[in-house]
PDB file of C-alpha atoms in Angstrom:
ATOM      1  CA  VAL X  60      43.243   6.383   0.843  1.00 95.00           C
ATOM      2  CA  GLN X  61      40.997   5.486   3.725  1.00 97.00           C
ATOM      3  CA  LEU X  62      40.907   6.941   7.103  1.00 98.00           C
ATOM      4  CA  GLN X  63      39.236   5.416  10.111  1.00 97.00           C
ATOM      5  CA  ALA X  64      38.714   7.461  13.238  1.00 96.00           C
ATOM      6  CA  SER X  65      37.808   6.407  16.554  1.00 96.00           C
ATOM      7  CA  GLY X  66      37.806   7.448  20.219  1.00 97.00           C
ATOM      8  CA  GLY X  67      34.678   9.895  20.136  1.00 96.00           C
ATOM      9  CA  GLY X  68      32.145   9.831  22.971  1.00 97.00           C
ATOM     10  CA  LEU X  69      30.340  11.752  25.642  1.00 98.00           C
ATOM     11  CA  VAL X  70      32.436  13.394  28.454  1.00 98.00           C
ATOM     12  CA  GLN X  71      31.876  15.970  31.081  1.00 98.00           C
ATOM     13  CA  ALA X  72      33.220  19.309  30.837  1.00 98.00           C
ATOM     14  CA  GLY X  73      36.867  19.480  31.909  1.00 98.00           C
ATOM     15  CA  GLY X  74      37.477  15.901  31.017  1.00 98.00           C
ATOM     16  CA  SER X  75      39.704  14.539  28.245  1.00 98.00           C
ATOM     17  CA  LEU X  76      39.400  12.404  25.107  1.00 98.00           C
ATOM     18  CA  ARG X  77      41.881  10.867  22.724  1.00 98.00           C
ATOM     19  CA  LEU X  78      40.890  10.529  19.112  1.00 98.00           C
ATOM     20  CA  SER X  79      42.662   8.005  16.913  1.00 98.00           C
ATOM     21  CA  CYS X  80      42.642   7.651  13.161  1.00 98.00           C
ATOM     22  CA  VAL X  81      44.280   4.937  11.069  1.00 98.00           C
ATOM     23  CA  PHE X  82      45.351   5.565   7.538  1.00 98.00           C
ATOM     24  CA  SER X  83      45.392   2.979   4.706  1.00 97.00           C
ATOM     25  CA  GLY X  84      45.735   2.653   0.953  1.00 97.00           C
ATOM     26  CA  GLY X  85      48.757   4.918   0.773  1.00 96.00           C
ATOM     27  CA  ILE X  86      52.127   5.578   2.225  1.00 96.00           C
ATOM     28  CA  PHE X  87      51.106   7.569   5.392  1.00 96.00           C
ATOM     29  CA  SER X  88      54.505   9.283   5.778  1.00 95.00           C
ATOM     30  CA  ASN X  89      53.930  11.208   2.549  1.00 94.00           C
ATOM     31  CA  TYR X  90      50.855  12.905   3.940  1.00 96.00           C
ATOM     32  CA  GLY X  91      50.119  15.738   6.227  1.00 95.00           C
ATOM     33  CA  VAL X  92      47.203  14.853   8.490  1.00 96.00           C
ATOM     34  CA  GLY X  93      44.501  16.936  10.143  1.00 96.00           C
ATOM     35  CA  TRP X  94      41.479  17.029  12.231  1.00 97.00           C
ATOM     36  CA  LEU X  95      38.524  19.317  11.375  1.00 97.00           C
ATOM     37  CA  ARG X  96      35.337  19.346  13.167  1.00 98.00           C
ATOM     38  CA  GLN X  97      31.680  20.619  12.515  1.00 97.00           C
ATOM     39  CA  ALA X  98      28.939  21.418  14.817  1.00 95.00           C
ATOM     40  CA  PRO X  99      25.265  21.600  13.925  1.00 90.00           C
ATOM     41  CA  GLY X 100      24.469  24.928  12.418  1.00 93.00           C
ATOM     42  CA  LYS X 101      28.080  25.969  12.506  1.00 95.00           C
ATOM     43  CA  GLU X 102      30.740  26.095   9.624  1.00 95.00           C
ATOM     44  CA  ARG X 103      33.318  23.497   9.519  1.00 94.00           C
ATOM     45  CA  GLU X 104      36.579  24.379  11.541  1.00 95.00           C
ATOM     46  CA  ALA X 105      40.267  23.397  11.385  1.00 94.00           C
ATOM     47  CA  VAL X 106      41.325  21.981  14.699  1.00 97.00           C
ATOM     48  CA  ALA X 107      44.911  20.864  14.272  1.00 96.00           C
ATOM     49  CA  SER X 108      47.181  19.486  11.662  1.00 95.00           C
ATOM     50  CA  ILE X 109      50.648  17.827  11.581  1.00 95.00           C
ATOM     51  CA  ALA X 110      53.191  17.526   8.778  1.00 93.00           C
ATOM     52  CA  THR X 111      54.773  14.460   7.408  1.00 93.00           C
ATOM     53  CA  THR X 112      57.720  13.990   9.792  1.00 89.00           C
ATOM     54  CA  GLY X 113      55.503  15.370  12.797  1.00 89.00           C
ATOM     55  CA  LEU X 114      57.928  18.368  13.385  1.00 89.00           C
ATOM     56  CA  HIS X 115      55.365  20.874  12.562  1.00 92.00           C
ATOM     57  CA  THR X 116      51.926  21.248  13.802  1.00 94.00           C
ATOM     58  CA  THR X 117      49.053  23.892  13.629  1.00 94.00           C
ATOM     59  CA  TYR X 118      46.163  24.473  15.974  1.00 95.00           C
ATOM     60  CA  GLY X 119      42.908  26.436  15.811  1.00 95.00           C
ATOM     61  CA  ASP X 120      42.809  29.352  18.108  1.00 96.00           C
ATOM     62  CA  SER X 121      39.852  27.845  19.918  1.00 96.00           C
ATOM     63  CA  VAL X 122      41.834  24.671  21.044  1.00 98.00           C
ATOM     64  CA  LYS X 123      45.388  25.968  21.335  1.00 97.00           C
ATOM     65  CA  GLY X 124      46.920  24.876  24.791  1.00 97.00           C
ATOM     66  CA  ARG X 125      44.226  22.213  25.107  1.00 98.00           C
ATOM     67  CA  TYR X 126      44.630  19.817  22.184  1.00 98.00           C
ATOM     68  CA  THR X 127      47.714  18.047  21.152  1.00 98.00           C
ATOM     69  CA  ILE X 128      48.087  16.493  17.681  1.00 97.00           C
ATOM     70  CA  SER X 129      50.664  13.748  17.168  1.00 97.00           C
ATOM     71  CA  ARG X 130      51.438  10.875  14.702  1.00 97.00           C
ATOM     72  CA  ASP X 131      53.088   7.459  14.716  1.00 97.00           C
ATOM     73  CA  ASN X 132      54.199   6.724  11.195  1.00 96.00           C
ATOM     74  CA  THR X 133      55.146   3.085  12.124  1.00 96.00           C
ATOM     75  CA  LYS X 134      51.535   2.562  12.987  1.00 97.00           C
ATOM     76  CA  ASN X 135      50.017   4.794  10.164  1.00 97.00           C
ATOM     77  CA  THR X 136      48.133   6.605  12.882  1.00 98.00           C
ATOM     78  CA  VAL X 137      47.378  10.045  13.827  1.00 97.00           C
ATOM     79  CA  TYR X 138      46.041  11.141  17.486  1.00 98.00           C
ATOM     80  CA  LEU X 139      44.300  14.068  18.725  1.00 98.00           C
ATOM     81  CA  GLN X 140      44.481  14.317  22.563  1.00 98.00           C
ATOM     82  CA  MET X 141      41.875  16.726  23.826  1.00 98.00           C
ATOM     83  CA  ASN X 142      41.916  18.012  27.312  1.00 98.00           C
ATOM     84  CA  SER X 143      40.077  20.608  29.410  1.00 98.00           C
ATOM     85  CA  LEU X 144      37.022  19.935  27.066  1.00 98.00           C
ATOM     86  CA  LYS X 145      34.144  22.321  26.931  1.00 98.00           C
ATOM     87  CA  PRO X 146      30.533  22.125  25.702  1.00 97.00           C
ATOM     88  CA  GLU X 147      31.505  24.273  22.600  1.00 96.00           C
ATOM     89  CA  ASP X 148      34.001  21.468  21.627  1.00 98.00           C
ATOM     90  CA  THR X 149      30.880  19.380  20.923  1.00 98.00           C
ATOM     91  CA  ALA X 150      30.972  18.441  17.168  1.00 98.00           C
ATOM     92  CA  VAL X 151      31.730  15.643  14.627  1.00 98.00           C
ATOM     93  CA  TYR X 152      35.370  15.312  14.351  1.00 98.00           C
ATOM     94  CA  TYR X 153      36.921  14.366  10.898  1.00 97.00           C
ATOM     95  CA  CYS X 154      40.328  12.772  10.300  1.00 97.00           C
ATOM     96  CA  THR X 155      41.827  14.205   7.110  1.00 97.00           C
ATOM     97  CA  ALA X 156      44.970  13.594   5.029  1.00 97.00           C
ATOM     98  CA  GLY X 157      46.498  16.077   2.552  1.00 95.00           C
ATOM     99  CA  ARG X 158      49.209  18.525   2.052  1.00 91.00           C
ATOM    100  CA  SER X 159      50.865  20.614   4.720  1.00 85.00           C
ATOM    101  CA  ILE X 160      52.366  23.774   2.920  1.00 83.00           C
ATOM    102  CA  GLY X 161      54.008  26.149   5.338  1.00 78.00           C
ATOM    103  CA  THR X 162      51.329  26.995   8.008  1.00 78.00           C
ATOM    104  CA  TYR X 163      48.427  25.810   5.991  1.00 85.00           C
ATOM    105  CA  PHE X 164      47.199  22.301   5.650  1.00 88.00           C
ATOM    106  CA  TYR X 165      45.055  21.362   2.565  1.00 92.00           C
ATOM    107  CA  PRO X 166      42.794  18.272   3.234  1.00 93.00           C
ATOM    108  CA  ASP X 167      42.325  15.805   0.285  1.00 95.00           C
ATOM    109  CA  TYR X 168      40.918  12.712   1.880  1.00 97.00           C
ATOM    110  CA  TRP X 169      38.143  12.498   4.674  1.00 96.00           C
ATOM    111  CA  GLY X 170      37.353   9.871   7.174  1.00 95.00           C
ATOM    112  CA  GLN X 171      33.863   9.090   8.295  1.00 92.00           C
ATOM    113  CA  GLY X 172      33.828  11.380  11.436  1.00 93.00           C
ATOM    114  CA  THR X 173      33.559  10.574  15.094  1.00 97.00           C
ATOM    115  CA  GLN X 174      31.125  12.329  17.594  1.00 98.00           C
ATOM    116  CA  VAL X 175      32.320  14.084  20.384  1.00 98.00           C
ATOM    117  CA  THR X 176      29.907  15.460  22.849  1.00 98.00           C
ATOM    118  CA  VAL X 177      31.004  17.407  25.966  1.00 98.00           C
ATOM    119  CA  SER X 178      28.241  17.822  28.797  1.00 97.00           C
ATOM    120  CA  SER X 179      28.118  20.927  31.039  1.00 93.00           C
TER     121      SER X 179
END
């Protein structure tokens, strides 16, 4: 399984970005997918996940109401729409694929990460 993330960049506080991640090397619809992030000096944080059919999503408390995760199983792609961005959202964002079990997501495969920087 390979995951290729894109869409990161520099944005001002209050702005928006959309991350995309293309999945290959397996059957995309068999996997839950999620985004995690890590800022310098901070622990890795779960951002959002979405189950195989897209009917069930979870979000970290810090992004609820601002971020939306979605997937297109016909394009083997998962998206993360990020609105009302804050400087504290600055991090490397990783696309992952794994297992969604109830409200928990367990990543098994990781992409290379894409940098998101929010200026104040």
